[in-house]
XYZ file of C-alpha atoms in Angstrom:
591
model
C 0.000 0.000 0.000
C 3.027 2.358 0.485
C 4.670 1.719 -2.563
C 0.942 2.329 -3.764
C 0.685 5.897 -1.939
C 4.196 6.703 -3.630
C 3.234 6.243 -6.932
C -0.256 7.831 -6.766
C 1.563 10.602 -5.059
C 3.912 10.555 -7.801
C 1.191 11.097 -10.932
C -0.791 13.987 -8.555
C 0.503 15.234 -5.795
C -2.677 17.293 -4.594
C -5.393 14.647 -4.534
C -3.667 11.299 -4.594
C -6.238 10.182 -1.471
C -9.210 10.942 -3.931
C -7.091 8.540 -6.568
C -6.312 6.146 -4.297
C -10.146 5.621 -3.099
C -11.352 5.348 -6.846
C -8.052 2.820 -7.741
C -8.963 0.513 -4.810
C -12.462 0.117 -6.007
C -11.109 0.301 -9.575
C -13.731 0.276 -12.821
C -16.189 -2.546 -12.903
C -14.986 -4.832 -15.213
C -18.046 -4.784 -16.914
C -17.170 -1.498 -18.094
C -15.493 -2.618 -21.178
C -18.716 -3.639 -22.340
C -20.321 -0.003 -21.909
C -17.427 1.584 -23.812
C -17.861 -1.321 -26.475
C -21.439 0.035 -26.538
C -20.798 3.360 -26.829
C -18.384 3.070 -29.734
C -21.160 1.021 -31.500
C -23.739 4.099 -31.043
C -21.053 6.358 -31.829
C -20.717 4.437 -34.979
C -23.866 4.219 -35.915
C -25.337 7.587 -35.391
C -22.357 9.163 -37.733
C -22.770 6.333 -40.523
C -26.864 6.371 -40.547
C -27.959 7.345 -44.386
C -24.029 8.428 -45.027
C -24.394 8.749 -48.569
C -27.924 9.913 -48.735
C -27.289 13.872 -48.695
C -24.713 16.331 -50.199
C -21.101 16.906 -50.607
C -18.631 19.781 -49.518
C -16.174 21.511 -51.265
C -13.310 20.024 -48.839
C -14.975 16.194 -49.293
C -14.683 16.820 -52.782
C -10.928 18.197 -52.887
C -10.215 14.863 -50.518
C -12.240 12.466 -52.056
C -9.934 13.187 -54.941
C -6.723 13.652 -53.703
C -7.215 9.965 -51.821
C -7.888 8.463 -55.005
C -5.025 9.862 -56.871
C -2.800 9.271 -53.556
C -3.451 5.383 -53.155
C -3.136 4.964 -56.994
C 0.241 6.417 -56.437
C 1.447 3.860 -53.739
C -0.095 1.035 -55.843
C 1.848 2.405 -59.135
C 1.987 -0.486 -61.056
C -0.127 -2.690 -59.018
C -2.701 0.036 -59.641
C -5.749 -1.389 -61.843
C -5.876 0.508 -64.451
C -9.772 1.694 -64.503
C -9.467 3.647 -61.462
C -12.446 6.422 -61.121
C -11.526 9.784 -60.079
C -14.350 12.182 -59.279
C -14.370 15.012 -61.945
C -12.000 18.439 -60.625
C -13.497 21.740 -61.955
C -10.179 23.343 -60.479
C -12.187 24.957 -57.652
C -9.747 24.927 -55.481
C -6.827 26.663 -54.299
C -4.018 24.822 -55.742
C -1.937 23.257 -53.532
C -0.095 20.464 -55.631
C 3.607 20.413 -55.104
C 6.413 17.832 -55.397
C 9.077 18.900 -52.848
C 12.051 17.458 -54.424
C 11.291 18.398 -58.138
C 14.565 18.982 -59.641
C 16.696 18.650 -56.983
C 19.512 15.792 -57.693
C 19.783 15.005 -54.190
C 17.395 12.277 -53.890
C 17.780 8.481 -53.446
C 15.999 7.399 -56.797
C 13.494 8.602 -58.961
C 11.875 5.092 -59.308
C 8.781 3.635 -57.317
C 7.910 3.425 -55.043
C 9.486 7.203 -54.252
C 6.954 8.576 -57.221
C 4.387 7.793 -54.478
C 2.557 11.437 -53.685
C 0.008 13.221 -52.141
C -0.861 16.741 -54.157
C -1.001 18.744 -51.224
C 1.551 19.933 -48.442
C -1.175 19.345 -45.703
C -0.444 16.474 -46.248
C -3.309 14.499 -44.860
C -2.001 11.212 -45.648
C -3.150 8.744 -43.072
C -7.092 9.615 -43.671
C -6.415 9.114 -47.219
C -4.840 6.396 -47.527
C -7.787 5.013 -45.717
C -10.588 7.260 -48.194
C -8.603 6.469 -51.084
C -8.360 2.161 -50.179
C -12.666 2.508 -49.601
C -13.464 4.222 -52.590
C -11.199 1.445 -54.438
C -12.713 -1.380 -52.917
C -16.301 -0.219 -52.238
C -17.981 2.075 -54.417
C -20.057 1.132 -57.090
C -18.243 1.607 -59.890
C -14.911 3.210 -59.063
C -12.406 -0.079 -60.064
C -12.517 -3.703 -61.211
C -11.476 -4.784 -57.918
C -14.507 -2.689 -56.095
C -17.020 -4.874 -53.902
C -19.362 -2.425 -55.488
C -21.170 -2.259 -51.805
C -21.589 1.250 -51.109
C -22.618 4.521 -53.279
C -19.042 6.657 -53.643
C -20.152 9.548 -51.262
C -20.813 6.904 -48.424
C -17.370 5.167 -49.220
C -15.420 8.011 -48.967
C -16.627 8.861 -46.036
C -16.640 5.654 -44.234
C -13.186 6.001 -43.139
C -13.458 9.272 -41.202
C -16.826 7.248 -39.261
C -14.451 4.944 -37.642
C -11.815 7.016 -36.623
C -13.867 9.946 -35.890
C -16.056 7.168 -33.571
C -12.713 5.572 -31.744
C -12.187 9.220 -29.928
C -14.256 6.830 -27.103
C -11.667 4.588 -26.774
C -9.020 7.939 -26.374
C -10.913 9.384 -24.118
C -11.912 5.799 -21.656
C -8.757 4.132 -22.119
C -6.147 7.176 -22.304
C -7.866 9.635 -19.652
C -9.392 6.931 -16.906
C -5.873 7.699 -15.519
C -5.690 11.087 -15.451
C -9.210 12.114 -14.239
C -10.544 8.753 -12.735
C -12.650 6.160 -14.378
C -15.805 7.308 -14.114
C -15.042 11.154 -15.547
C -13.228 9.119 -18.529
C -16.428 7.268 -19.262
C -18.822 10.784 -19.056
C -15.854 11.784 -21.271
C -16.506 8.851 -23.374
C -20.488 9.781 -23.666
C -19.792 13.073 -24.220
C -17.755 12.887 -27.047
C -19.837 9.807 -28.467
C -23.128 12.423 -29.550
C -21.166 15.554 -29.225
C -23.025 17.049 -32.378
C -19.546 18.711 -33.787
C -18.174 15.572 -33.356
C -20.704 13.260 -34.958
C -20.738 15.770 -38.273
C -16.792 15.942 -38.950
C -16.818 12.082 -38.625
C -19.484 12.158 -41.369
C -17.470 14.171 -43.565
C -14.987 12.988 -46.051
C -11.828 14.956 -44.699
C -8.984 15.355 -43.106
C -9.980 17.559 -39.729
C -11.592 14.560 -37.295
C -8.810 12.384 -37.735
C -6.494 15.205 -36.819
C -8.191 15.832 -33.907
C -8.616 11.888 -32.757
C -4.601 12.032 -33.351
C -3.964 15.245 -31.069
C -6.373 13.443 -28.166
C -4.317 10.226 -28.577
C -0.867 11.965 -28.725
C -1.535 14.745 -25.697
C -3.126 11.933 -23.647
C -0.751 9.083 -23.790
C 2.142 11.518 -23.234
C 0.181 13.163 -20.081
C 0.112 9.310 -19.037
C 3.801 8.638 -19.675
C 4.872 11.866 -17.694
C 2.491 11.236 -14.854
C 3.849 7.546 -14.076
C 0.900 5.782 -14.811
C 2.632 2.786 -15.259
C 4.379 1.481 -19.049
C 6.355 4.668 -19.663
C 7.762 3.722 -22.379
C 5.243 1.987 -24.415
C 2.952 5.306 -23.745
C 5.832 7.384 -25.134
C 5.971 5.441 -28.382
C 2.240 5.363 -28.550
C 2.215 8.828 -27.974
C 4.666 9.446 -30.960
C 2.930 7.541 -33.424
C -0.012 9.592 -33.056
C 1.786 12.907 -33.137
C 3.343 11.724 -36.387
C -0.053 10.824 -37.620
C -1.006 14.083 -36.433
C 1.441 16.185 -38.149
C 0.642 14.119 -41.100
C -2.675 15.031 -41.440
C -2.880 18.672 -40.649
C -0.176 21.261 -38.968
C -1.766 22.314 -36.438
C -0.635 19.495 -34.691
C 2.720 21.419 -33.828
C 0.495 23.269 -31.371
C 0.091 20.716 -29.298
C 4.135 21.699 -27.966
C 3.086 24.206 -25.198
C 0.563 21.707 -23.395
C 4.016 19.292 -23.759
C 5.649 21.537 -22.001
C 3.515 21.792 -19.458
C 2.755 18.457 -18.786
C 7.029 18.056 -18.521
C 6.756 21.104 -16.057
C 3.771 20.013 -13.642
C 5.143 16.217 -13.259
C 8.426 17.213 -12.247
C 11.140 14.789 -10.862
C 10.062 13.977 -7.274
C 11.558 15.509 -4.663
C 14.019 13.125 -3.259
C 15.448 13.600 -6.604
C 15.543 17.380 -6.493
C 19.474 17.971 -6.118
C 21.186 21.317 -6.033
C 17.906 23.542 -6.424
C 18.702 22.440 -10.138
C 14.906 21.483 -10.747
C 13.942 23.779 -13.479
C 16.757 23.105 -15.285
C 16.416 19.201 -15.371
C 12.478 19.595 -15.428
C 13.655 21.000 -19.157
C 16.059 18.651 -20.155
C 14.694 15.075 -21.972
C 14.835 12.180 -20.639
C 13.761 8.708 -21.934
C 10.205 9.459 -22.281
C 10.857 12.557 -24.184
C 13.473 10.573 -26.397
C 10.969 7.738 -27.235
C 8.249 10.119 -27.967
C 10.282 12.468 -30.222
C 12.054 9.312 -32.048
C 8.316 7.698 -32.999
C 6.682 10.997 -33.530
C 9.703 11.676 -36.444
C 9.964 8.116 -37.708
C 5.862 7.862 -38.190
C 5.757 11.350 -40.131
C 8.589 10.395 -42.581
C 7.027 6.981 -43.224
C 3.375 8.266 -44.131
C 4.469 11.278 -45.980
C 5.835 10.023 -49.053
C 6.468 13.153 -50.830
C 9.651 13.279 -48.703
C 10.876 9.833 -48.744
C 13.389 10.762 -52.189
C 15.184 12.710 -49.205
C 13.535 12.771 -46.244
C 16.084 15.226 -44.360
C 15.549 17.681 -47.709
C 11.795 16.980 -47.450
C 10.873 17.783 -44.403
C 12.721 21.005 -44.692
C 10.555 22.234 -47.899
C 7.717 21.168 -46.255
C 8.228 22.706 -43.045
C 8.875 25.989 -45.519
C 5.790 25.469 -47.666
C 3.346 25.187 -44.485
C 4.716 28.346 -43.608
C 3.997 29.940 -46.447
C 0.147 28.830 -46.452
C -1.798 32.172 -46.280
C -4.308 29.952 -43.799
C -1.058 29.860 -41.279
C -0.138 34.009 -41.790
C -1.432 36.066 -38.723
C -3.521 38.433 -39.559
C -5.984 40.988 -37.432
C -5.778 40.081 -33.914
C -8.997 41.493 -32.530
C -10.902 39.779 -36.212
C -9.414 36.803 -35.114
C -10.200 36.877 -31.230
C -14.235 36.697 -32.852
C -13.314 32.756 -32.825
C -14.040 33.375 -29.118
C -17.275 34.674 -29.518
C -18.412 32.118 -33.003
C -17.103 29.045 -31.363
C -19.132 28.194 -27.866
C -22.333 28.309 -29.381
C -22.046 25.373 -31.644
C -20.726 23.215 -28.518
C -23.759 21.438 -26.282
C -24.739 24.284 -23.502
C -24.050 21.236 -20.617
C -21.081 20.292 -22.124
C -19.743 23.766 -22.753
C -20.843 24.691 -18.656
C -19.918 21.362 -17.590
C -16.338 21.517 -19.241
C -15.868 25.550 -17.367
C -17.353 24.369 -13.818
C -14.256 21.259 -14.182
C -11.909 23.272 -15.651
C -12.412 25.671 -12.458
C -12.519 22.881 -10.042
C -9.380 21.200 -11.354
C -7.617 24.822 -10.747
C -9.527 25.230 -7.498
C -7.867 22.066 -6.145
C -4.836 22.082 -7.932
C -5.214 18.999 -9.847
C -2.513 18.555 -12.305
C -3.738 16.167 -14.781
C -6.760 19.520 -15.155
C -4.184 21.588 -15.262
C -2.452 19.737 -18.399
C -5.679 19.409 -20.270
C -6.352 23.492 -19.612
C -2.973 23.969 -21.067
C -4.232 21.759 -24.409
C -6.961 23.784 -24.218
C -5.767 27.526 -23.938
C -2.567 26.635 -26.766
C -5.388 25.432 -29.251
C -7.352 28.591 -28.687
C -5.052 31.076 -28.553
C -2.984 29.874 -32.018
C -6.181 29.336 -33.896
C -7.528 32.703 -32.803
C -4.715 34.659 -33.254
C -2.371 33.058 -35.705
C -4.872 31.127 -38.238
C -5.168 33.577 -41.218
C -8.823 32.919 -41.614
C -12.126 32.166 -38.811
C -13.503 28.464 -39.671
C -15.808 27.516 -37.232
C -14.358 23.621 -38.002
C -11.337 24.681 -35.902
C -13.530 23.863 -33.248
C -12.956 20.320 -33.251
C -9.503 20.916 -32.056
C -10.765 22.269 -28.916
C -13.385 19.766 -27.895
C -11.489 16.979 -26.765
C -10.053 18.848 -24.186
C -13.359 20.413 -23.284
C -15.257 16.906 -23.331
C -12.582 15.417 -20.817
C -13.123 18.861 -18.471
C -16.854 18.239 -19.114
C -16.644 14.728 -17.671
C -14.641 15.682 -14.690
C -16.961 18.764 -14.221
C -20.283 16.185 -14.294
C -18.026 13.373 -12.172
C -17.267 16.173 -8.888
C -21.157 17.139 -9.217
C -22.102 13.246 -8.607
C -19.333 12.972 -6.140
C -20.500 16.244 -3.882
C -24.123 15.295 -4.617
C -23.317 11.628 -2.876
C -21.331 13.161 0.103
C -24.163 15.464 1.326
C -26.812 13.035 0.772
C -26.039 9.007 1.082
C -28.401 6.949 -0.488
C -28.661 3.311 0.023
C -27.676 2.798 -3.619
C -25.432 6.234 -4.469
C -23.703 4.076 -7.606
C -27.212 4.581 -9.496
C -26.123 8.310 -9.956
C -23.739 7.439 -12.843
C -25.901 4.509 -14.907
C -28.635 7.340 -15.116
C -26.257 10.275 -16.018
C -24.574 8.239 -19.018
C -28.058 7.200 -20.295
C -29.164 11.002 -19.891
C -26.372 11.898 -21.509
C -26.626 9.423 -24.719
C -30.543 10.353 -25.174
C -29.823 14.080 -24.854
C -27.425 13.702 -27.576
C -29.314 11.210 -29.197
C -31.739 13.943 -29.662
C -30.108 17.059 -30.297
C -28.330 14.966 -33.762
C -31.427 13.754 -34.295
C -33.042 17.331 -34.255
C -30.653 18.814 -36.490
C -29.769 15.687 -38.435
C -28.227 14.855 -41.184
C -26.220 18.189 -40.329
C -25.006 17.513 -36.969
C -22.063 19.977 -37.427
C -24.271 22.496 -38.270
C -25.347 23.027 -34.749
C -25.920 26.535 -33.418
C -27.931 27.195 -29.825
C -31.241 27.675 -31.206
C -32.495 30.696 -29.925
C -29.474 32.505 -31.810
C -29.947 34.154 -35.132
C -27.955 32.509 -38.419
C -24.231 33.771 -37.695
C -24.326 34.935 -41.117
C -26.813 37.549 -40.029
C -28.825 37.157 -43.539
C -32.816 38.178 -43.633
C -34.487 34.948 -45.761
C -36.074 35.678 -48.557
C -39.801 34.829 -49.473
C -39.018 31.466 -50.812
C -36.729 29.146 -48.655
C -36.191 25.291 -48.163
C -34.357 23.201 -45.878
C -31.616 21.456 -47.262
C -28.189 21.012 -46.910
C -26.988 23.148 -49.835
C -25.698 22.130 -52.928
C -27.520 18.666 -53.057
C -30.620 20.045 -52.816
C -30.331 23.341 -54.664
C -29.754 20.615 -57.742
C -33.102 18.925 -56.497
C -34.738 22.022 -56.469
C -33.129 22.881 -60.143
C -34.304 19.628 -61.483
C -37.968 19.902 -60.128
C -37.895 23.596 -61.587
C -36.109 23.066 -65.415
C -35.761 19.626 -65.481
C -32.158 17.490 -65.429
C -30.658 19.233 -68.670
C -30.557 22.619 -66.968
C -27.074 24.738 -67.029
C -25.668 25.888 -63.821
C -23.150 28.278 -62.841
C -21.667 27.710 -59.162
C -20.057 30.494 -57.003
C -17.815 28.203 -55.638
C -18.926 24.098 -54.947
C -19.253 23.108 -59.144
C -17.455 19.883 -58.112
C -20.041 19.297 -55.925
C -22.890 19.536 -58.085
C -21.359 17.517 -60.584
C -21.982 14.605 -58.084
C -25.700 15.286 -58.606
C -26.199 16.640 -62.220
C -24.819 16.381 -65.664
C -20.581 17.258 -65.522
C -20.866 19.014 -68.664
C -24.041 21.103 -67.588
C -22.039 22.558 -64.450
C -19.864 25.585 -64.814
C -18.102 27.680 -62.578
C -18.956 31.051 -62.486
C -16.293 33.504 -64.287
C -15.943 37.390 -62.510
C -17.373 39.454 -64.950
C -21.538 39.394 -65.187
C -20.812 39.578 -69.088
C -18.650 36.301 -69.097
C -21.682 34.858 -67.014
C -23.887 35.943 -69.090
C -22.042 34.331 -72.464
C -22.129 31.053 -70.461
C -25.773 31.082 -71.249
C -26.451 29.232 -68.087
C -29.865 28.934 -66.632
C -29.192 28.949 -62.464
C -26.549 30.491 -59.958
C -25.626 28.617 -57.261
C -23.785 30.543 -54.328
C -22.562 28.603 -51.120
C -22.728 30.817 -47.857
C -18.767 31.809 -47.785
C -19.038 34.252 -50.696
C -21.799 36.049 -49.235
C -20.850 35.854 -45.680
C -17.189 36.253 -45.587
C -15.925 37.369 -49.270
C -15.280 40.909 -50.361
C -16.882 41.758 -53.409
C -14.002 41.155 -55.309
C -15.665 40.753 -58.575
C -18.616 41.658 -60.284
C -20.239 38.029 -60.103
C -19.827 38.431 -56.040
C -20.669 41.462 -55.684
C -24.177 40.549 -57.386
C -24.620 37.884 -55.206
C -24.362 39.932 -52.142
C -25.985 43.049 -52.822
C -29.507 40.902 -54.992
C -32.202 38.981 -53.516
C -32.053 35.550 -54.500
C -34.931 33.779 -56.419
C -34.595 30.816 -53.568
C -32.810 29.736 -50.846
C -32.069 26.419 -48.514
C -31.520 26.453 -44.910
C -30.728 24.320 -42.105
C -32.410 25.412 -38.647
C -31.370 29.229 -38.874
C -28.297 28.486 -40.833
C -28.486 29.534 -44.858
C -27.038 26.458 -46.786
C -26.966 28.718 -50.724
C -28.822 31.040 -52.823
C -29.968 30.049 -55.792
C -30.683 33.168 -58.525
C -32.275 32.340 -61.363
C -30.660 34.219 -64.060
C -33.487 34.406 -66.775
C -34.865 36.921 -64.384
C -31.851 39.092 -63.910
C -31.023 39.351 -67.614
C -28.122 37.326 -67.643
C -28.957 34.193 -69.858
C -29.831 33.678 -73.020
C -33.209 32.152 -72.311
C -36.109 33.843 -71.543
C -37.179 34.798 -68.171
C -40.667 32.535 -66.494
C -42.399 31.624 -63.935
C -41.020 28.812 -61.116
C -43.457 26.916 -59.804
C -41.947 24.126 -56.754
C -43.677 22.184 -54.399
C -46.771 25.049 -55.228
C -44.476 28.038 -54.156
C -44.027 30.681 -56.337
């Protein structure tokens, strides 16, 4: 029991009683089976009717870029009838080979011509996107299973991963805030409606932020002498390397590293000299095993460097730099992240996570104080130092919150119990995870099959626009084509502000165009519709003529979701700019 006490003492200083009572009960072992259960529901709520609704610009870019990536590792294994959605080029180009024309490369042969056409690089996600749409859409190779529509395989992937943040927050947090806060965690993050909507998506951010959790977590675990240093450390590694291999914002995660190395400091029999900051800062086998796998993992899924990985990684580290989304811009703009980002978080989870982030500082805890750290780095680089405000940054944020959420809901129980005994006080937790899966059962259910689209409902649309006398619900571009084809019929020609790889998904390829700058170039395209997604109404300068129309004319219909607008649709018969004459819409008996 001493030796016990030591290391308890060891991982938390403060509160190692509190630990100590909760370790010598320890989880049920029947628990297993409720995080088992969880992961199912977590799964299934984020793959329900997957391919049944519309595609994003970003989906798009990766859906293609996974293709084109896997076909690359397969070189000549490839088969040769490979599908590759269509690419209108409506995207900022990020293509690059980093070692083009530089002779200091190990061969030229494959499998170094495997690449990924981006410097994000996103490579572990779509790998994974790239292998499903391969072997399970209709259509998209001779060796497909042909089980699932090509949306819904692309996204599949991202469903999985996005649903294992259950295991990271059980498995990897039980020892940091205690069992039972790990499984609220665990609940939390299973119908967390921001959650469930990235893991529908086909892209690159959920992944990311399941890789962050994983890294941050098992590292906390390592430092805190939980027990299997070392294998932590590696674990740790790997998923920073996946990290960093799927989106750069993972090198933010180094301040809440730093903290963790500075709150579980050497103990203090060890202390020699009054030299503790100065070996608190210097690595030590934990550090070395964590930096070693994090390095080794990057270079391995990040082909584009292996001609010369040493070379590579410094033109990529320069590239990233360079990306105007990484370029600070307007601090007090940016600090509006602060304001936009809360209210598309669950109100209990977003009070939940404050009341145990304040408890955890209120009583010193250190593992709290480490996952405050996580928090506050994430939220002061992507409000100050992101060059543009993307709500999606969110997700970065949320683990963090959902593990301060579960320790919040876990003191609650604990203070409720200690003031009033019942004969049965266990029964407080059974009915706070079930209340906590049919809450968020219903709140994705409510603004399904736009999860991520959640806003507090008695807000107004963040976009602040008045709607028009004609609106639908719909996602966007999916069902601005339905309402298209209902109105003109399926040979109608469109002109998209943005999102024409999108539509070509759901209409005729060679009836979608994207919309030039000048209204006479739009007008010479002779095209019947305009199709503008939110961004270039909401955030966009009017930069061009073609914007500027959109922003300053009422559009002939709209879609929304809740109070969010989805696109305007303008029928350009009615503005003078097509060739064919104006008439009458009749939908659904609307005028």
């Amino acid at each position: 029991m001493i030796e016990q006490q030591k290391a308890i003492y060891c991982c938390n200083e403060i509160r190692w009683g509190e630990i100590q009572a909760q370790s010598d009960h320890g989880p049920p072992s029947r628990l297993a089976w409720v995080v088992a259960l969880l992961f199912v529901a977590a799964v299934t709520v984020r793959a329900w009717a997957l391919g049944s609704y519309g595609i994003n610009n970003d989906e798009n870019l990766w859906h293609i870029r996974s293709a084109e990536f896997v076909k690359s590792l397969l070189g000549p294994f490839a088969p040769g009838d490979i599908a590759v959605p269509k690419d209108f080029g409506d995207h900022i180009n990020l293509a690059v080979n980093l070692l083009e024309g530089s002779r200091r490369v190990i061969s030229r042969e494959y499998p170094f011509t495997a690449h990924i056409d981006t410097v994000h690089p996103g490579t572990p996600i779509s790998f994974l996107m790239g292998l499903s749409h391969i072997l399970l859409a209709r259509g998209s190779s001779s060796w497909s299973l042909n089980w699932l529509s090509v949306i819904a395989a692309s996204r599949l992937p991202n469903v999985i991963v996005g649903a294992s943040i259950v295991f990271v927050f059980f498995y990897l947090g039980k020892a940091l805030v205690g069992w039972r806060a790990a499984l609220f965690a665990a609940a939390f993050g299973a119908f967390e409606p921001f959650l469930v909507g990235y893991s529908r998506e086909a892209q690159l951010d959920m992944s990311a932020t399941v890789f962050i959790a994983g890294s941050l977590l098992c590292y906390f675990n390592a430092r805190c002498g939980s027990g299997k240093q070392r294998q932590l450390a590696i674990f740790g590694g790997i998923f920073g390397g996946l990290a960093l291999a799927t989106n750069p914002y993972a090198v933010y995660i180094f301040p809440a590293l730093l903290a963790a190395r500075l709150l579980w400091q050497p103990r203090r029999e060890e202390k020699t000299g009054g030299k503790l900051l100065s070996r608190a800062l210097l690595p030590d086998e934990t550090d070395v095993f964590y930096a070693l796998s994090w390095a080794l993992t990057f270079v391995l899924v990040y082909p584009n460097i292996w001609p010369n990985p040493i070379l590579g990684v410094r033109e990529w580290f320069r590239l990233v730099n360079e990306m105007p989304h990484l370029q600070t811009g307007s601090a007090l703009k940016h600090f509006a992240f602060l304001i936009h980002g809360p209210i598309h978080v669950l109100p209990w989870t977003l009070l939940l996570g404050l009341f145990g982030g304040y408890m955890g500082i209120k009583t010193r805890d250190r593992a709290v104080v480490a996952i405050l750290a996580w928090l506050g780095s994430y939220l002061l680089f992507l409000s100050v130092l992101a060059g543009d405000i993307s709500l999606k940054r969110m997700l970065f944020l949320l683990p963090a919150l959902v593990l301060l959420a579960g320790y919040g809901l876990d003191r609650i129980i604990r203070r409720m119990e200690s003031r009033n005994r019942k004969p049965n006080p266990g029964m407080a937790y059974p009915a706070a995870i079930s209340l906590l899966v049919v809450a968020g059962l219903a709140v994705n259910i409510w603004w399904w099959p736009y999860p991520d689209l959640f806003t507090w409902p008695w807000l107004p649309d963040p976009q602040k626009w008045s709607p028009p006398t004609e609106v639908s619900v719909g996602e966007g571009m999916y069902h601005a084509v339905e309402y298209i084809h209902q109105s003109d019929g399926e040979k109608a020609r469109i002109a998209c502000l943005s999102g024409a790889n999108n539509a070509a998904y759901f209409h005729d390829s060679s009836l979608v165009h994207n919309a030039p700058s000048t209204l006479q170039e739009l007008k010479d395209l002779n095209c019947d519709w305009l199709v503008v997604l939110p961004k270039y109404v909401y955030r966009v300068p009017p930069v061009n003529e073609v914007i500027r129309f959109a922003k300053d004319n009422r559009p002939t219909h709209m879609t929304w979701h809740h109070q969010i607008e989805t696109t305007r649709m303008f029928d350009l018969r009615e503005f003078g700019l097509s060739g064919s004459p104006a008439k009458a819409n009749v939908v659904n008996g609307m005028k």
